[in-house]
């Protein structure tokens, strides 16, 4: 059994495998597939609770993944500042060759769901090698 | 208290298998798992080469304990046997309602085959995905 503690390595291998065999489009299509077929729990939370649902989802996942992050939850906005991405940390620790576009999955996977419910989703990759990024989600029609 | 681990990843892996098979066929999934066996388990392969069957016993004990699985390991002189009474991946996916790819257990058969090939051992895996039970064996030739 590929343990859930080994999943990030398998995920990274899958991206590289798809890219090498079938091109980047197959990787992006996979991310879309994951978003549509696996992240239904996030979708239900956002649909039902909006920003509170986002906070619930990411608090659960990032705690279990032992991420180092700051979260800001407002009435009209939601932010995550990722200080140490757990996935990047695992790959750096195990010295595996990271898929060059690895971090992009966090843009496609979540944006697709979040923007469906009236929010703008922006991700900024600050240091992909160290696993530092920020996600900013804002309720539409609200000036920053 | 048990260490927190993100078991939902099993569901993401299952969806990944489903995508590969739907889009590129079953052969593609087997080839991907072959790659996983050679790359992700390189460290384990090297340990088995150095330490023998005890390295497999230690590895299984570590991951199945971490996943809070119901399992038994028996090591004899020429073989090490893992009996999984309730697969933690399958039971978690069923508990939270994730779809389970119809041949999710293929991963153990292919990855163990790669590990055995690389270490000069023989592997046997028999499983019943429906019940979440399986028996995995590594044996000296």
PDB file of C-alpha atoms in Angstrom:
ATOM      1  CA  UNK A   1       0.000   0.000   0.000  1.00  0.00           C
ATOM      2  CA  UNK A   2       1.267   3.417  -0.850  1.00  0.00           C
ATOM      3  CA  UNK A   3       0.913   4.986   2.594  1.00  0.00           C
ATOM      4  CA  UNK A   4      -0.778   8.369   2.817  1.00  0.00           C
ATOM      5  CA  UNK A   5       2.579   9.596   4.156  1.00  0.00           C
ATOM      6  CA  UNK A   6       4.110   8.630   0.784  1.00  0.00           C
ATOM      7  CA  UNK A   7       1.317  10.146  -1.299  1.00  0.00           C
ATOM      8  CA  UNK A   8       3.126  13.393  -2.137  1.00  0.00           C
ATOM      9  CA  UNK A   9       5.944  11.375  -3.694  1.00  0.00           C
ATOM     10  CA  UNK A  10       3.434   9.356  -5.739  1.00  0.00           C
ATOM     11  CA  UNK A  11       1.588  12.531  -6.776  1.00  0.00           C
ATOM     12  CA  UNK A  12       4.884  14.087  -7.926  1.00  0.00           C
ATOM     13  CA  UNK A  13       5.783  10.912  -9.839  1.00  0.00           C
ATOM     14  CA  UNK A  14       2.356  10.902 -11.480  1.00  0.00           C
ATOM     15  CA  UNK A  15       2.778  14.490 -12.714  1.00  0.00           C
ATOM     16  CA  UNK A  16       6.212  13.649 -14.148  1.00  0.00           C
ATOM     17  CA  UNK A  17       4.934  10.412 -15.696  1.00  0.00           C
ATOM     18  CA  UNK A  18       1.975  12.131 -17.371  1.00  0.00           C
ATOM     19  CA  UNK A  19       4.117  15.019 -18.647  1.00  0.00           C
ATOM     20  CA  UNK A  20       6.834  12.750 -20.035  1.00  0.00           C
ATOM     21  CA  UNK A  21       4.417  10.373 -21.752  1.00  0.00           C
ATOM     22  CA  UNK A  22       1.543  12.589 -22.820  1.00  0.00           C
ATOM     23  CA  UNK A  23       2.594  16.237 -22.385  1.00  0.00           C
ATOM     24  CA  UNK A  24       1.650  19.003 -19.960  1.00  0.00           C
ATOM     25  CA  UNK A  25      -1.981  19.071 -21.101  1.00  0.00           C
ATOM     26  CA  UNK A  26      -2.448  15.578 -19.645  1.00  0.00           C
ATOM     27  CA  UNK A  27      -1.165  16.905 -16.295  1.00  0.00           C
ATOM     28  CA  UNK A  28      -3.467  19.927 -16.366  1.00  0.00           C
ATOM     29  CA  UNK A  29      -6.394  17.700 -17.372  1.00  0.00           C
ATOM     30  CA  UNK A  30      -5.556  15.496 -14.389  1.00  0.00           C
ATOM     31  CA  UNK A  31      -5.672  18.467 -12.036  1.00  0.00           C
ATOM     32  CA  UNK A  32      -9.075  19.400 -13.455  1.00  0.00           C
ATOM     33  CA  UNK A  33     -10.203  15.790 -13.010  1.00  0.00           C
ATOM     34  CA  UNK A  34      -9.060  15.788  -9.371  1.00  0.00           C
ATOM     35  CA  UNK A  35     -10.829  19.091  -8.751  1.00  0.00           C
ATOM     36  CA  UNK A  36     -14.086  17.828 -10.257  1.00  0.00           C
ATOM     37  CA  UNK A  37     -14.020  14.290  -8.883  1.00  0.00           C
ATOM     38  CA  UNK A  38     -12.178  14.451  -5.582  1.00  0.00           C
ATOM     39  CA  UNK A  39     -12.539  17.915  -4.050  1.00  0.00           C
ATOM     40  CA  UNK A  40     -16.280  17.591  -3.646  1.00  0.00           C
ATOM     41  CA  UNK A  41     -15.840  18.057   0.126  1.00  0.00           C
ATOM     42  CA  UNK A  42     -14.318  21.524  -0.438  1.00  0.00           C
ATOM     43  CA  UNK A  43     -17.029  22.366  -2.935  1.00  0.00           C
ATOM     44  CA  UNK A  44     -19.814  21.407  -0.511  1.00  0.00           C
ATOM     45  CA  UNK A  45     -18.236  23.480   2.270  1.00  0.00           C
ATOM     46  CA  UNK A  46     -17.816  26.578   0.073  1.00  0.00           C
ATOM     47  CA  UNK A  47     -21.311  26.237  -1.355  1.00  0.00           C
ATOM     48  CA  UNK A  48     -22.846  25.845   2.078  1.00  0.00           C
ATOM     49  CA  UNK A  49     -20.696  28.096   4.291  1.00  0.00           C
ATOM     50  CA  UNK A  50     -18.656  30.344   1.959  1.00  0.00           C
ATOM     51  CA  UNK A  51     -15.520  31.700   3.643  1.00  0.00           C
ATOM     52  CA  UNK A  52     -16.206  29.772   6.859  1.00  0.00           C
ATOM     53  CA  UNK A  53     -16.254  26.590   4.761  1.00  0.00           C
ATOM     54  CA  UNK A  54     -12.860  27.480   3.251  1.00  0.00           C
ATOM     55  CA  UNK A  55     -11.443  28.000   6.750  1.00  0.00           C
ATOM     56  CA  UNK A  56     -12.886  24.659   7.866  1.00  0.00           C
ATOM     57  CA  UNK A  57     -11.456  22.803   4.870  1.00  0.00           C
ATOM     58  CA  UNK A  58      -7.939  24.229   4.975  1.00  0.00           C
ATOM     59  CA  UNK A  59      -7.662  24.101   8.785  1.00  0.00           C
ATOM     60  CA  UNK A  60      -8.400  20.374   8.590  1.00  0.00           C
ATOM     61  CA  UNK A  61      -6.083  19.560   5.672  1.00  0.00           C
ATOM     62  CA  UNK A  62      -3.174  21.818   6.623  1.00  0.00           C
ATOM     63  CA  UNK A  63      -3.226  20.640  10.247  1.00  0.00           C
ATOM     64  CA  UNK A  64      -3.147  16.989   9.220  1.00  0.00           C
ATOM     65  CA  UNK A  65      -0.390  17.754   6.712  1.00  0.00           C
ATOM     66  CA  UNK A  66       1.555  19.624   9.403  1.00  0.00           C
ATOM     67  CA  UNK A  67       1.963  22.776   7.352  1.00  0.00           C
ATOM     68  CA  UNK A  68       3.423  26.008   8.730  1.00  0.00           C
ATOM     69  CA  UNK A  69       1.017  28.746   7.720  1.00  0.00           C
ATOM     70  CA  UNK A  70      -0.972  31.796   8.728  1.00  0.00           C
ATOM     71  CA  UNK A  71      -4.652  32.046   7.966  1.00  0.00           C
ATOM     72  CA  UNK A  72      -6.738  35.218   7.876  1.00  0.00           C
ATOM     73  CA  UNK A  73     -10.495  34.836   7.809  1.00  0.00           C
ATOM     74  CA  UNK A  74     -12.582  37.955   7.159  1.00  0.00           C
ATOM     75  CA  UNK A  75     -16.195  38.579   6.215  1.00  0.00           C
ATOM     76  CA  UNK A  76     -15.311  39.207   2.598  1.00  0.00           C
ATOM     77  CA  UNK A  77     -11.875  37.736   2.273  1.00  0.00           C
ATOM     78  CA  UNK A  78      -9.778  34.709   3.101  1.00  0.00           C
ATOM     79  CA  UNK A  79      -5.994  34.421   3.005  1.00  0.00           C
ATOM     80  CA  UNK A  80      -3.411  31.742   3.571  1.00  0.00           C
ATOM     81  CA  UNK A  81       0.234  32.614   3.850  1.00  0.00           C
ATOM     82  CA  UNK A  82       2.121  29.354   3.463  1.00  0.00           C
ATOM     83  CA  UNK A  83       5.462  29.570   5.245  1.00  0.00           C
ATOM     84  CA  UNK A  84       6.465  25.961   4.651  1.00  0.00           C
ATOM     85  CA  UNK A  85       4.457  23.936   2.176  1.00  0.00           C
ATOM     86  CA  UNK A  86       4.367  20.362   3.519  1.00  0.00           C
ATOM     87  CA  UNK A  87       4.527  18.837   0.022  1.00  0.00           C
ATOM     88  CA  UNK A  88       7.605  20.806  -1.000  1.00  0.00           C
ATOM     89  CA  UNK A  89       9.123  20.059   2.407  1.00  0.00           C
ATOM     90  CA  UNK A  90       8.711  16.299   1.913  1.00  0.00           C
ATOM     91  CA  UNK A  91      10.269  16.427  -1.558  1.00  0.00           C
ATOM     92  CA  UNK A  92      13.189  18.549  -0.373  1.00  0.00           C
ATOM     93  CA  UNK A  93      13.761  16.270   2.613  1.00  0.00           C
ATOM     94  CA  UNK A  94      13.686  13.130   0.452  1.00  0.00           C
ATOM     95  CA  UNK A  95      15.809  14.855  -2.206  1.00  0.00           C
ATOM     96  CA  UNK A  96      13.464  13.851  -5.023  1.00  0.00           C
ATOM     97  CA  UNK A  97      13.339  15.628  -8.349  1.00  0.00           C
ATOM     98  CA  UNK A  98      10.292  17.890  -8.072  1.00  0.00           C
ATOM     99  CA  UNK A  99       8.002  18.185 -11.096  1.00  0.00           C
ATOM    100  CA  UNK A 100       8.905  21.660 -12.398  1.00  0.00           C
ATOM    101  CA  UNK A 101       5.254  22.791 -12.509  1.00  0.00           C
ATOM    102  CA  UNK A 102       4.306  21.046  -9.234  1.00  0.00           C
ATOM    103  CA  UNK A 103       3.046  24.178  -7.454  1.00  0.00           C
ATOM    104  CA  UNK A 104       0.647  25.035 -10.290  1.00  0.00           C
ATOM    105  CA  UNK A 105      -1.759  22.312  -9.176  1.00  0.00           C
ATOM    106  CA  UNK A 106      -2.794  24.470  -6.209  1.00  0.00           C
ATOM    107  CA  UNK A 107      -3.950  27.139  -8.632  1.00  0.00           C
ATOM    108  CA  UNK A 108      -6.013  24.913 -10.907  1.00  0.00           C
ATOM    109  CA  UNK A 109      -7.465  22.566  -8.286  1.00  0.00           C
ATOM    110  CA  UNK A 110      -8.920  25.219  -5.993  1.00  0.00           C
ATOM    111  CA  UNK A 111      -9.579  28.169  -8.289  1.00  0.00           C
ATOM    112  CA  UNK A 112     -11.972  26.069 -10.311  1.00  0.00           C
ATOM    113  CA  UNK A 113     -14.165  25.456  -7.276  1.00  0.00           C
ATOM    114  CA  UNK A 114     -13.807  28.739  -5.396  1.00  0.00           C
ATOM    115  CA  UNK A 115     -14.570  31.020  -8.364  1.00  0.00           C
ATOM    116  CA  UNK A 116     -17.787  29.116  -9.080  1.00  0.00           C
ATOM    117  CA  UNK A 117     -19.234  30.554  -5.854  1.00  0.00           C
ATOM    118  CA  UNK A 118     -18.642  34.247  -6.417  1.00  0.00           C
ATOM    119  CA  UNK A 119     -15.071  34.678  -5.240  1.00  0.00           C
ATOM    120  CA  UNK A 120     -11.817  35.661  -6.940  1.00  0.00           C
ATOM    121  CA  UNK A 121      -8.938  33.297  -6.236  1.00  0.00           C
ATOM    122  CA  UNK A 122      -5.335  34.459  -6.599  1.00  0.00           C
ATOM    123  CA  UNK A 123      -2.221  32.520  -5.743  1.00  0.00           C
ATOM    124  CA  UNK A 124       1.239  34.045  -5.588  1.00  0.00           C
ATOM    125  CA  UNK A 125       4.252  31.771  -5.673  1.00  0.00           C
ATOM    126  CA  UNK A 126       6.896  33.486  -3.575  1.00  0.00           C
ATOM    127  CA  UNK A 127       9.542  30.758  -3.499  1.00  0.00           C
ATOM    128  CA  UNK A 128       8.673  27.472  -5.161  1.00  0.00           C
ATOM    129  CA  UNK A 129      11.873  25.785  -3.970  1.00  0.00           C
ATOM    130  CA  UNK A 130      11.228  26.628  -0.326  1.00  0.00           C
ATOM    131  CA  UNK A 131       7.468  26.116  -0.575  1.00  0.00           C
ATOM    132  CA  UNK A 132       6.411  29.681   0.224  1.00  0.00           C
ATOM    133  CA  UNK A 133       3.243  31.075  -1.349  1.00  0.00           C
ATOM    134  CA  UNK A 134       0.111  33.012  -0.568  1.00  0.00           C
ATOM    135  CA  UNK A 135      -3.506  32.472  -1.514  1.00  0.00           C
ATOM    136  CA  UNK A 136      -5.930  35.350  -1.467  1.00  0.00           C
ATOM    137  CA  UNK A 137      -9.661  34.857  -1.952  1.00  0.00           C
ATOM    138  CA  UNK A 138     -11.969  37.837  -2.160  1.00  0.00           C
ATOM    139  CA  UNK A 139     -15.730  38.027  -2.484  1.00  0.00           C
ATOM    140  CA  UNK A 140     -16.453  39.544  -5.894  1.00  0.00           C
ATOM    141  CA  UNK A 141     -17.579  43.178  -6.264  1.00  0.00           C
ATOM    142  CA  UNK A 142     -15.691  44.181  -3.140  1.00  0.00           C
ATOM    143  CA  UNK A 143     -12.848  46.642  -3.560  1.00  0.00           C
ATOM    144  CA  UNK A 144      -9.572  45.638  -1.912  1.00  0.00           C
TER     145      UNK A 144
ATOM    146  CA  UNK B   1      -2.603   9.552  20.999  1.00  0.00           C
ATOM    147  CA  UNK B   2      -2.085   8.441  17.390  1.00  0.00           C
ATOM    148  CA  UNK B   3      -0.099  10.755  15.122  1.00  0.00           C
ATOM    149  CA  UNK B   4      -2.323  12.773  12.791  1.00  0.00           C
ATOM    150  CA  UNK B   5      -1.959  11.800   9.171  1.00  0.00           C
ATOM    151  CA  UNK B   6      -3.892  12.972   6.144  1.00  0.00           C
ATOM    152  CA  UNK B   7      -5.735   9.824   5.100  1.00  0.00           C
ATOM    153  CA  UNK B   8      -7.760  11.671   2.462  1.00  0.00           C
ATOM    154  CA  UNK B   9      -4.676  11.294   0.246  1.00  0.00           C
ATOM    155  CA  UNK B  10      -5.736   7.692  -0.362  1.00  0.00           C
ATOM    156  CA  UNK B  11      -8.819   9.070  -2.084  1.00  0.00           C
ATOM    157  CA  UNK B  12      -6.748  11.374  -4.290  1.00  0.00           C
ATOM    158  CA  UNK B  13      -4.536   8.455  -5.284  1.00  0.00           C
ATOM    159  CA  UNK B  14      -7.576   6.372  -6.167  1.00  0.00           C
ATOM    160  CA  UNK B  15      -8.887   9.173  -8.392  1.00  0.00           C
ATOM    161  CA  UNK B  16      -5.439   9.340 -10.007  1.00  0.00           C
ATOM    162  CA  UNK B  17      -5.599   5.620 -10.877  1.00  0.00           C
ATOM    163  CA  UNK B  18      -9.083   6.103 -12.301  1.00  0.00           C
ATOM    164  CA  UNK B  19      -7.914   9.017 -14.464  1.00  0.00           C
ATOM    165  CA  UNK B  20      -4.944   7.086 -15.848  1.00  0.00           C
ATOM    166  CA  UNK B  21      -7.054   4.075 -16.791  1.00  0.00           C
ATOM    167  CA  UNK B  22      -9.965   6.067 -18.238  1.00  0.00           C
ATOM    168  CA  UNK B  23      -7.706   8.296 -20.295  1.00  0.00           C
ATOM    169  CA  UNK B  24      -4.745   6.071 -21.239  1.00  0.00           C
ATOM    170  CA  UNK B  25      -5.703   2.481 -20.389  1.00  0.00           C
ATOM    171  CA  UNK B  26      -4.816  -0.059 -17.722  1.00  0.00           C
ATOM    172  CA  UNK B  27      -1.319  -0.606 -19.107  1.00  0.00           C
ATOM    173  CA  UNK B  28      -0.522   3.035 -18.354  1.00  0.00           C
ATOM    174  CA  UNK B  29      -1.484   2.545 -14.691  1.00  0.00           C
ATOM    175  CA  UNK B  30       0.755  -0.523 -14.426  1.00  0.00           C
ATOM    176  CA  UNK B  31       3.629   1.398 -16.017  1.00  0.00           C
ATOM    177  CA  UNK B  32       3.138   4.286 -13.598  1.00  0.00           C
ATOM    178  CA  UNK B  33       3.179   1.904 -10.626  1.00  0.00           C
ATOM    179  CA  UNK B  34       6.369   0.334 -11.994  1.00  0.00           C
ATOM    180  CA  UNK B  35       7.942   3.818 -11.943  1.00  0.00           C
ATOM    181  CA  UNK B  36       6.719   4.333  -8.359  1.00  0.00           C
ATOM    182  CA  UNK B  37       8.273   1.016  -7.349  1.00  0.00           C
ATOM    183  CA  UNK B  38      11.646   1.916  -8.819  1.00  0.00           C
ATOM    184  CA  UNK B  39      11.803   5.507  -7.582  1.00  0.00           C
ATOM    185  CA  UNK B  40       9.792   5.920  -4.388  1.00  0.00           C
ATOM    186  CA  UNK B  41      10.957   2.638  -2.894  1.00  0.00           C
ATOM    187  CA  UNK B  42      14.629   2.918  -3.844  1.00  0.00           C
ATOM    188  CA  UNK B  43      15.549   3.481  -0.185  1.00  0.00           C
ATOM    189  CA  UNK B  44      13.633   0.382   0.924  1.00  0.00           C
ATOM    190  CA  UNK B  45      15.158  -1.665  -1.917  1.00  0.00           C
ATOM    191  CA  UNK B  46      18.644  -0.681  -0.773  1.00  0.00           C
ATOM    192  CA  UNK B  47      17.799  -1.566   2.840  1.00  0.00           C
ATOM    193  CA  UNK B  48      16.489  -4.995   1.813  1.00  0.00           C
ATOM    194  CA  UNK B  49      19.715  -5.601  -0.110  1.00  0.00           C
ATOM    195  CA  UNK B  50      21.698  -4.798   3.051  1.00  0.00           C
ATOM    196  CA  UNK B  51      19.508  -6.180   5.839  1.00  0.00           C
ATOM    197  CA  UNK B  52      17.310  -8.788   4.153  1.00  0.00           C
ATOM    198  CA  UNK B  53      13.692  -9.592   4.973  1.00  0.00           C
ATOM    199  CA  UNK B  54      13.791  -7.750   8.311  1.00  0.00           C
ATOM    200  CA  UNK B  55      13.851  -4.462   6.365  1.00  0.00           C
ATOM    201  CA  UNK B  56      10.465  -5.326   4.840  1.00  0.00           C
ATOM    202  CA  UNK B  57       9.081  -6.309   8.245  1.00  0.00           C
ATOM    203  CA  UNK B  58      10.228  -2.997   9.759  1.00  0.00           C
ATOM    204  CA  UNK B  59       8.794  -1.006   6.841  1.00  0.00           C
ATOM    205  CA  UNK B  60       5.392  -2.728   6.967  1.00  0.00           C
ATOM    206  CA  UNK B  61       5.202  -2.417  10.733  1.00  0.00           C
ATOM    207  CA  UNK B  62       5.973   1.302  10.520  1.00  0.00           C
ATOM    208  CA  UNK B  63       3.448   2.267   7.858  1.00  0.00           C
ATOM    209  CA  UNK B  64       0.610  -0.020   8.898  1.00  0.00           C
ATOM    210  CA  UNK B  65       0.978   1.063  12.538  1.00  0.00           C
ATOM    211  CA  UNK B  66       0.991   4.711  11.494  1.00  0.00           C
ATOM    212  CA  UNK B  67      -2.178   4.137   9.462  1.00  0.00           C
ATOM    213  CA  UNK B  68      -3.758   2.326  12.447  1.00  0.00           C
ATOM    214  CA  UNK B  69      -4.435  -0.748  10.346  1.00  0.00           C
ATOM    215  CA  UNK B  70      -5.506  -4.164  11.557  1.00  0.00           C
ATOM    216  CA  UNK B  71      -2.634  -6.392  10.470  1.00  0.00           C
ATOM    217  CA  UNK B  72      -0.240  -9.173  11.403  1.00  0.00           C
ATOM    218  CA  UNK B  73       3.328  -9.798  10.279  1.00  0.00           C
ATOM    219  CA  UNK B  74       5.062 -13.162  10.469  1.00  0.00           C
ATOM    220  CA  UNK B  75       8.727 -13.527   9.633  1.00  0.00           C
ATOM    221  CA  UNK B  76      10.229 -16.931   9.072  1.00  0.00           C
ATOM    222  CA  UNK B  77      13.675 -17.875   7.874  1.00  0.00           C
ATOM    223  CA  UNK B  78      12.868 -17.686   4.169  1.00  0.00           C
ATOM    224  CA  UNK B  79       9.838 -15.409   4.030  1.00  0.00           C
ATOM    225  CA  UNK B  80       7.974 -12.519   5.566  1.00  0.00           C
ATOM    226  CA  UNK B  81       4.177 -12.508   5.463  1.00  0.00           C
ATOM    227  CA  UNK B  82       1.834  -9.564   5.951  1.00  0.00           C
ATOM    228  CA  UNK B  83      -1.820 -10.287   6.649  1.00  0.00           C
ATOM    229  CA  UNK B  84      -3.955  -7.192   6.344  1.00  0.00           C
ATOM    230  CA  UNK B  85      -7.266  -7.727   8.088  1.00  0.00           C
ATOM    231  CA  UNK B  86      -8.629  -4.293   7.277  1.00  0.00           C
ATOM    232  CA  UNK B  87      -6.852  -2.109   4.724  1.00  0.00           C
ATOM    233  CA  UNK B  88      -6.664   1.407   6.196  1.00  0.00           C
ATOM    234  CA  UNK B  89      -6.806   3.060   2.758  1.00  0.00           C
ATOM    235  CA  UNK B  90      -9.953   1.250   1.663  1.00  0.00           C
ATOM    236  CA  UNK B  91     -11.674   1.578   5.012  1.00  0.00           C
ATOM    237  CA  UNK B  92     -10.957   5.349   5.135  1.00  0.00           C
ATOM    238  CA  UNK B  93     -12.209   5.951   1.600  1.00  0.00           C
ATOM    239  CA  UNK B  94     -15.410   4.022   2.320  1.00  0.00           C
ATOM    240  CA  UNK B  95     -15.886   5.825   5.648  1.00  0.00           C
ATOM    241  CA  UNK B  96     -15.691   9.312   4.123  1.00  0.00           C
ATOM    242  CA  UNK B  97     -17.505   8.387   0.926  1.00  0.00           C
ATOM    243  CA  UNK B  98     -14.715   8.645  -1.648  1.00  0.00           C
ATOM    244  CA  UNK B  99     -15.058   6.492  -4.747  1.00  0.00           C
ATOM    245  CA  UNK B 100     -12.630   3.563  -4.647  1.00  0.00           C
ATOM    246  CA  UNK B 101     -11.048   2.699  -8.003  1.00  0.00           C
ATOM    247  CA  UNK B 102     -12.194  -0.830  -8.875  1.00  0.00           C
ATOM    248  CA  UNK B 103      -8.662  -2.283  -8.843  1.00  0.00           C
ATOM    249  CA  UNK B 104      -7.119  -0.019  -6.208  1.00  0.00           C
ATOM    250  CA  UNK B 105      -5.193  -2.992  -4.769  1.00  0.00           C
ATOM    251  CA  UNK B 106      -3.210  -3.418  -8.000  1.00  0.00           C
ATOM    252  CA  UNK B 107      -0.680  -0.986  -6.463  1.00  0.00           C
ATOM    253  CA  UNK B 108       0.534  -3.584  -3.937  1.00  0.00           C
ATOM    254  CA  UNK B 109       0.862  -6.314  -6.566  1.00  0.00           C
ATOM    255  CA  UNK B 110       2.881  -4.167  -9.004  1.00  0.00           C
ATOM    256  CA  UNK B 111       5.026  -2.310  -6.463  1.00  0.00           C
ATOM    257  CA  UNK B 112       5.871  -5.514  -4.550  1.00  0.00           C
ATOM    258  CA  UNK B 113       6.767  -7.179  -7.861  1.00  0.00           C
ATOM    259  CA  UNK B 114       9.229  -4.349  -8.612  1.00  0.00           C
ATOM    260  CA  UNK B 115      10.745  -4.506  -5.118  1.00  0.00           C
ATOM    261  CA  UNK B 116      11.122  -8.302  -5.421  1.00  0.00           C
ATOM    262  CA  UNK B 117      12.697  -8.045  -8.870  1.00  0.00           C
ATOM    263  CA  UNK B 118      15.197  -5.430  -7.681  1.00  0.00           C
ATOM    264  CA  UNK B 119      16.171  -7.428  -4.586  1.00  0.00           C
ATOM    265  CA  UNK B 120      16.190 -10.951  -5.997  1.00  0.00           C
ATOM    266  CA  UNK B 121      13.174 -12.008  -3.931  1.00  0.00           C
ATOM    267  CA  UNK B 122       9.845 -13.499  -4.962  1.00  0.00           C
ATOM    268  CA  UNK B 123       6.614 -11.661  -4.165  1.00  0.00           C
ATOM    269  CA  UNK B 124       3.067 -12.943  -3.865  1.00  0.00           C
ATOM    270  CA  UNK B 125       0.034 -10.776  -3.276  1.00  0.00           C
ATOM    271  CA  UNK B 126      -3.513 -12.031  -2.980  1.00  0.00           C
ATOM    272  CA  UNK B 127      -6.286  -9.608  -2.199  1.00  0.00           C
ATOM    273  CA  UNK B 128      -9.985  -9.156  -1.884  1.00  0.00           C
ATOM    274  CA  UNK B 129     -10.660  -5.482  -2.391  1.00  0.00           C
ATOM    275  CA  UNK B 130     -14.287  -5.922  -1.382  1.00  0.00           C
ATOM    276  CA  UNK B 131     -13.343  -6.975   2.142  1.00  0.00           C
ATOM    277  CA  UNK B 132     -10.149  -4.909   2.382  1.00  0.00           C
ATOM    278  CA  UNK B 133      -8.160  -8.032   3.237  1.00  0.00           C
ATOM    279  CA  UNK B 134      -4.930  -9.139   1.645  1.00  0.00           C
ATOM    280  CA  UNK B 135      -1.893 -11.332   2.132  1.00  0.00           C
ATOM    281  CA  UNK B 136       1.501 -10.132   0.931  1.00  0.00           C
ATOM    282  CA  UNK B 137       4.576 -12.336   0.929  1.00  0.00           C
ATOM    283  CA  UNK B 138       8.233 -11.739   0.128  1.00  0.00           C
ATOM    284  CA  UNK B 139      10.245 -14.943  -0.095  1.00  0.00           C
ATOM    285  CA  UNK B 140      13.888 -15.807  -0.700  1.00  0.00           C
ATOM    286  CA  UNK B 141      14.502 -17.771  -3.890  1.00  0.00           C
TER     287      UNK B 141
END
